[in-house]
mmCIF file of C-alpha atoms in Angstrom:
data_model
loop_
_atom_site.group_PDB
_atom_site.id
_atom_site.type_symbol
_atom_site.label_atom_id
_atom_site.label_comp_id
_atom_site.label_asym_id
_atom_site.label_seq_id
_atom_site.Cartn_x
_atom_site.Cartn_y
_atom_site.Cartn_z
ATOM 1 C CA UNK A 123 64.676 106.204 204.340
ATOM 2 C CA UNK A 124 61.880 108.504 202.336
ATOM 3 C CA UNK A 125 59.213 110.298 203.451
ATOM 4 C CA UNK A 126 55.724 111.028 202.034
ATOM 5 C CA UNK A 127 53.721 113.318 203.851
ATOM 6 C CA UNK A 128 53.889 112.945 207.296
ATOM 7 C CA UNK A 129 55.191 109.766 207.357
ATOM 8 C CA UNK A 130 58.734 108.141 206.880
ATOM 9 C CA UNK A 131 59.825 104.656 206.312
ATOM 10 C CA UNK A 132 61.774 102.573 204.419
ATOM 11 C CA UNK A 133 61.181 100.735 200.869
ATOM 12 C CA UNK A 134 57.175 100.965 201.473
ATOM 13 C CA UNK A 135 55.159 103.813 202.585
ATOM 14 C CA UNK A 136 52.459 103.166 205.169
ATOM 15 C CA UNK A 137 49.269 105.277 205.230
ATOM 16 C CA UNK A 138 50.390 106.506 201.465
ATOM 17 C CA UNK A 139 46.862 106.997 200.248
ATOM 18 C CA UNK A 140 47.753 109.224 197.092
ATOM 19 C CA UNK A 141 50.654 107.492 195.121
ATOM 20 C CA UNK A 142 53.035 109.997 193.099
ATOM 21 C CA UNK A 143 55.750 109.652 190.865
ATOM 22 C CA UNK A 144 58.478 106.983 191.540
ATOM 23 C CA UNK A 145 56.174 105.115 193.533
ATOM 24 C CA UNK A 146 53.172 102.841 193.061
ATOM 25 C CA UNK A 147 49.671 101.991 195.600
ATOM 26 C CA UNK A 148 50.007 98.323 196.469
ATOM 27 C CA UNK A 149 46.323 98.232 195.656
ATOM 28 C CA UNK A 150 47.451 97.926 192.221
ATOM 29 C CA UNK A 151 50.624 95.799 192.581
ATOM 30 C CA UNK A 152 51.944 92.551 193.326
ATOM 31 C CA UNK A 153 54.872 90.231 192.444
ATOM 32 C CA UNK A 154 52.863 88.879 189.595
ATOM 33 C CA UNK A 155 51.211 91.897 188.632
ATOM 34 C CA UNK A 156 47.860 91.481 190.315
ATOM 35 C CA UNK A 157 46.281 93.579 192.757
ATOM 36 C CA UNK A 158 46.714 93.979 196.550
ATOM 37 C CA UNK A 159 44.742 95.482 199.136
ATOM 38 C CA UNK A 160 46.057 97.546 201.346
ATOM 39 C CA UNK A 161 46.781 101.236 201.622
ATOM 40 C CA UNK A 162 50.284 101.414 201.231
ATOM 41 C CA UNK A 163 52.511 102.475 198.408
ATOM 42 C CA UNK A 164 55.579 100.505 197.642
ATOM 43 C CA UNK A 165 58.913 102.368 195.698
ATOM 44 C CA UNK A 166 59.399 101.018 192.084
ATOM 45 C CA UNK A 167 62.956 99.089 191.959
ATOM 46 C CA UNK A 168 66.111 99.252 190.523
ATOM 47 C CA UNK A 169 65.520 99.362 186.612
ATOM 48 C CA UNK A 170 61.623 100.376 186.650
ATOM 49 C CA UNK A 171 59.881 103.722 187.002
ATOM 50 C CA UNK A 172 56.674 105.207 187.313
ATOM 51 C CA UNK A 173 55.315 108.664 186.131
ATOM 52 C CA UNK A 174 51.384 107.646 187.324
ATOM 53 C CA UNK A 175 51.581 105.234 190.424
ATOM 54 C CA UNK A 176 49.595 103.112 188.441
ATOM 55 C CA UNK A 177 52.083 101.071 187.879
ATOM 56 C CA UNK A 178 55.998 100.478 187.774
ATOM 57 C CA UNK A 179 57.203 100.240 184.045
ATOM 58 C CA UNK A 180 60.568 98.854 182.682
ATOM 59 C CA UNK A 181 63.054 101.640 181.868
ATOM 60 C CA UNK A 182 62.795 101.383 177.979
ATOM 61 C CA UNK A 183 65.710 100.391 175.672
ATOM 62 C CA UNK A 184 68.609 103.035 175.924
ATOM 63 C CA UNK A 185 67.923 104.222 179.601
ATOM 64 C CA UNK A 186 68.490 102.755 182.750
ATOM 65 C CA UNK A 187 67.837 103.346 186.527
ATOM 66 C CA UNK A 188 70.006 101.719 189.344
ATOM 67 C CA UNK A 189 67.837 103.857 191.812
ATOM 68 C CA UNK A 190 65.557 101.771 194.345
ATOM 69 C CA UNK A 191 63.354 104.717 195.666
ATOM 70 C CA UNK A 192 61.467 107.293 193.472
ATOM 71 C CA UNK A 193 62.065 106.068 190.286
ATOM 72 C CA UNK A 194 60.108 108.641 188.176
ATOM 73 C CA UNK A 195 62.722 108.529 185.428
ATOM 74 C CA UNK A 196 65.511 106.685 184.031
ATOM 75 C CA UNK A 197 68.361 107.784 182.759
ATOM 76 C CA UNK A 198 70.093 107.470 178.991
ATOM 77 C CA UNK A 199 72.903 105.061 179.044
ATOM 78 C CA UNK A 200 76.262 107.430 178.688
ATOM 79 C CA UNK A 201 78.798 107.365 175.730
ATOM 80 C CA UNK A 202 79.980 103.804 175.253
ATOM 81 C CA UNK A 203 77.827 102.230 177.171
ATOM 82 C CA UNK A 204 74.528 101.168 175.878
ATOM 83 C CA UNK A 205 70.815 99.043 176.923
ATOM 84 C CA UNK A 206 69.384 96.875 174.208
ATOM 85 C CA UNK A 207 66.614 95.447 176.247
ATOM 86 C CA UNK A 208 63.739 96.902 178.677
ATOM 87 C CA UNK A 209 64.128 96.824 182.214
ATOM 88 C CA UNK A 210 67.872 97.457 182.708
ATOM 89 C CA UNK A 211 69.021 98.529 186.381
ATOM 90 C CA UNK A 212 72.752 99.401 184.749
ATOM 91 C CA UNK A 213 73.730 99.802 180.890
ATOM 92 C CA UNK A 214 75.787 97.373 179.296
ATOM 93 C CA UNK A 215 79.624 98.153 177.632
ATOM 94 C CA UNK A 216 80.512 98.518 174.177
ATOM 95 C CA UNK A 217 82.541 95.497 174.269
ATOM 96 C CA UNK A 218 86.197 95.652 172.480
ATOM 97 C CA UNK A 219 86.327 96.441 168.729
ATOM 98 C CA UNK A 220 83.451 98.895 169.283
ATOM 99 C CA UNK A 221 82.431 102.128 170.139
ATOM 100 C CA UNK A 222 79.244 104.184 170.658
ATOM 101 C CA UNK A 223 80.117 108.263 170.595
ATOM 102 C CA UNK A 224 76.070 108.804 171.937
ATOM 103 C CA UNK A 225 73.846 109.072 175.013
ATOM 104 C CA UNK A 226 71.161 106.745 175.089
ATOM 105 C CA UNK A 227 72.165 104.218 172.616
ATOM 106 C CA UNK A 228 70.656 100.763 172.188
ATOM 107 C CA UNK A 229 73.671 99.184 170.010
ATOM 108 C CA UNK A 230 77.288 99.528 169.909
ATOM 109 C CA UNK A 231 78.411 100.101 166.214
ATOM 110 C CA UNK A 232 81.498 97.847 165.174
ATOM 111 C CA UNK A 233 84.796 99.399 163.951
ATOM 112 C CA UNK A 234 85.281 99.861 160.347
ATOM 113 C CA UNK A 235 88.613 98.109 158.423
ATOM 114 C CA UNK A 236 91.570 100.226 158.970
ATOM 115 C CA UNK A 237 90.759 100.927 162.707
ATOM 116 C CA UNK A 238 90.470 99.683 166.416
ATOM 117 C CA UNK A 239 89.777 99.720 169.418
ATOM 118 C CA UNK A 240 90.881 97.476 172.252
ATOM 119 C CA UNK A 241 89.411 99.152 175.522
ATOM 120 C CA UNK A 242 85.576 98.429 176.806
ATOM 121 C CA UNK A 243 83.003 101.666 176.905
ATOM 122 C CA UNK A 244 84.527 103.544 173.821
ATOM 123 C CA UNK A 245 83.536 106.981 172.681
ATOM 124 C CA UNK A 246 85.048 106.352 168.975
ATOM 125 C CA UNK A 247 87.910 104.029 167.375
ATOM 126 C CA UNK A 248 91.453 104.562 166.395
ATOM 127 C CA UNK A 249 93.060 104.744 163.092
ATOM 128 C CA UNK A 250 95.717 102.183 162.648
ATOM 129 C CA UNK A 251 99.315 103.972 162.753
ATOM 130 C CA UNK A 252 101.727 104.063 159.713
ATOM 131 C CA UNK A 253 103.123 100.915 159.397
ATOM 132 C CA UNK A 254 100.376 98.704 160.739
ATOM 133 C CA UNK A 255 96.884 97.553 158.811
ATOM 134 C CA UNK A 256 93.924 95.664 159.826
ATOM 135 C CA UNK A 257 91.799 94.594 156.889
ATOM 136 C CA UNK A 258 88.791 93.032 159.314
ATOM 137 C CA UNK A 259 86.243 95.152 160.649
ATOM 138 C CA UNK A 260 85.607 95.213 165.091
ATOM 139 C CA UNK A 261 89.200 94.452 165.740
ATOM 140 C CA UNK A 262 91.026 95.409 168.848
ATOM 141 C CA UNK A 263 94.477 95.182 167.592
ATOM 142 C CA UNK A 264 96.299 96.508 164.095
ATOM 143 C CA UNK A 265 98.508 93.976 161.936
ATOM 144 C CA UNK A 266 101.973 95.205 161.802
ATOM 145 C CA UNK A 267 103.592 95.151 157.979
ATOM 146 C CA UNK A 268 105.974 92.583 157.384
ATOM 147 C CA UNK A 269 109.457 92.858 155.796
ATOM 148 C CA UNK A 270 109.135 93.784 151.917
ATOM 149 C CA UNK A 271 106.213 96.113 152.614
ATOM 150 C CA UNK A 272 105.251 99.261 154.255
ATOM 151 C CA UNK A 273 102.321 101.754 155.124
ATOM 152 C CA UNK A 274 102.978 105.484 155.078
ATOM 153 C CA UNK A 275 99.357 106.567 155.992
ATOM 154 C CA UNK A 276 97.032 105.805 158.694
ATOM 155 C CA UNK A 277 93.769 103.840 158.956
ATOM 156 C CA UNK A 278 95.323 101.023 155.914
ATOM 157 C CA UNK A 279 93.086 98.085 155.201
ATOM 158 C CA UNK A 280 96.923 96.549 153.786
ATOM 159 C CA UNK A 281 100.200 97.067 153.076
ATOM 160 C CA UNK A 282 102.126 98.279 150.331
ATOM 161 C CA UNK A 283 105.290 96.432 148.566
ATOM 162 C CA UNK A 284 108.564 97.882 148.242
ATOM 163 C CA UNK A 285 108.889 99.119 144.593
ATOM 164 C CA UNK A 286 111.375 97.687 142.369
ATOM 165 C CA UNK A 287 115.057 99.491 143.552
ATOM 166 C CA UNK A 288 113.806 99.661 147.509
ATOM 167 C CA UNK A 289 113.768 97.370 150.090
ATOM 168 C CA UNK A 290 112.932 97.254 153.845
ATOM 169 C CA UNK A 291 113.964 94.372 156.270
ATOM 170 C CA UNK A 292 112.226 95.855 159.113
ATOM 171 C CA UNK A 293 108.683 94.563 160.300
ATOM 172 C CA UNK A 294 106.034 97.688 160.720
ATOM 173 C CA UNK A 295 107.888 100.439 158.783
ATOM 174 C CA UNK A 296 106.378 103.205 157.016
ATOM 175 C CA UNK A 297 108.698 103.380 154.133
ATOM 176 C CA UNK A 298 110.897 101.531 152.088
ATOM 177 C CA UNK A 299 114.714 102.310 151.482
ATOM 178 C CA UNK A 300 116.721 103.060 148.395
ATOM 179 C CA UNK A 301 119.060 99.856 147.305
#
């Protein structure tokens, strides 16, 4: 329920002679964008907004509007979410293997080699731990170093072979053992 002047009604405002922010005159709006002729105003729907009261516009990329009512603005997508098309009601989640650290994003960024992300809506990627590696980009897990190899740094893209005089019989190790 919304109030405009002395009138209170749902969604459509009757007797609304001066449209304002967030709603439009039905004299200038119809389902196909044509004109209607009644002195009524209607709220802009979800995914839309109006600043002038003469037309409902789609929310731009990077923004959303879930509200049905006095939509006079669209809100930025929050960290971990994005909008790559106009008129979205809700921003999309960044999928696993990607991240987005900024508000108002239009895309997600793919995790680099040596990193991973196993959650949706992530603000950053995680570095692979010691004993693991990731040679590919956009991945949701790190690979475990095989026996005979090791990795002693985080964010690695490959495992290292044990040198002569050392060995490693376990998987996922951060060091080799002396013979």
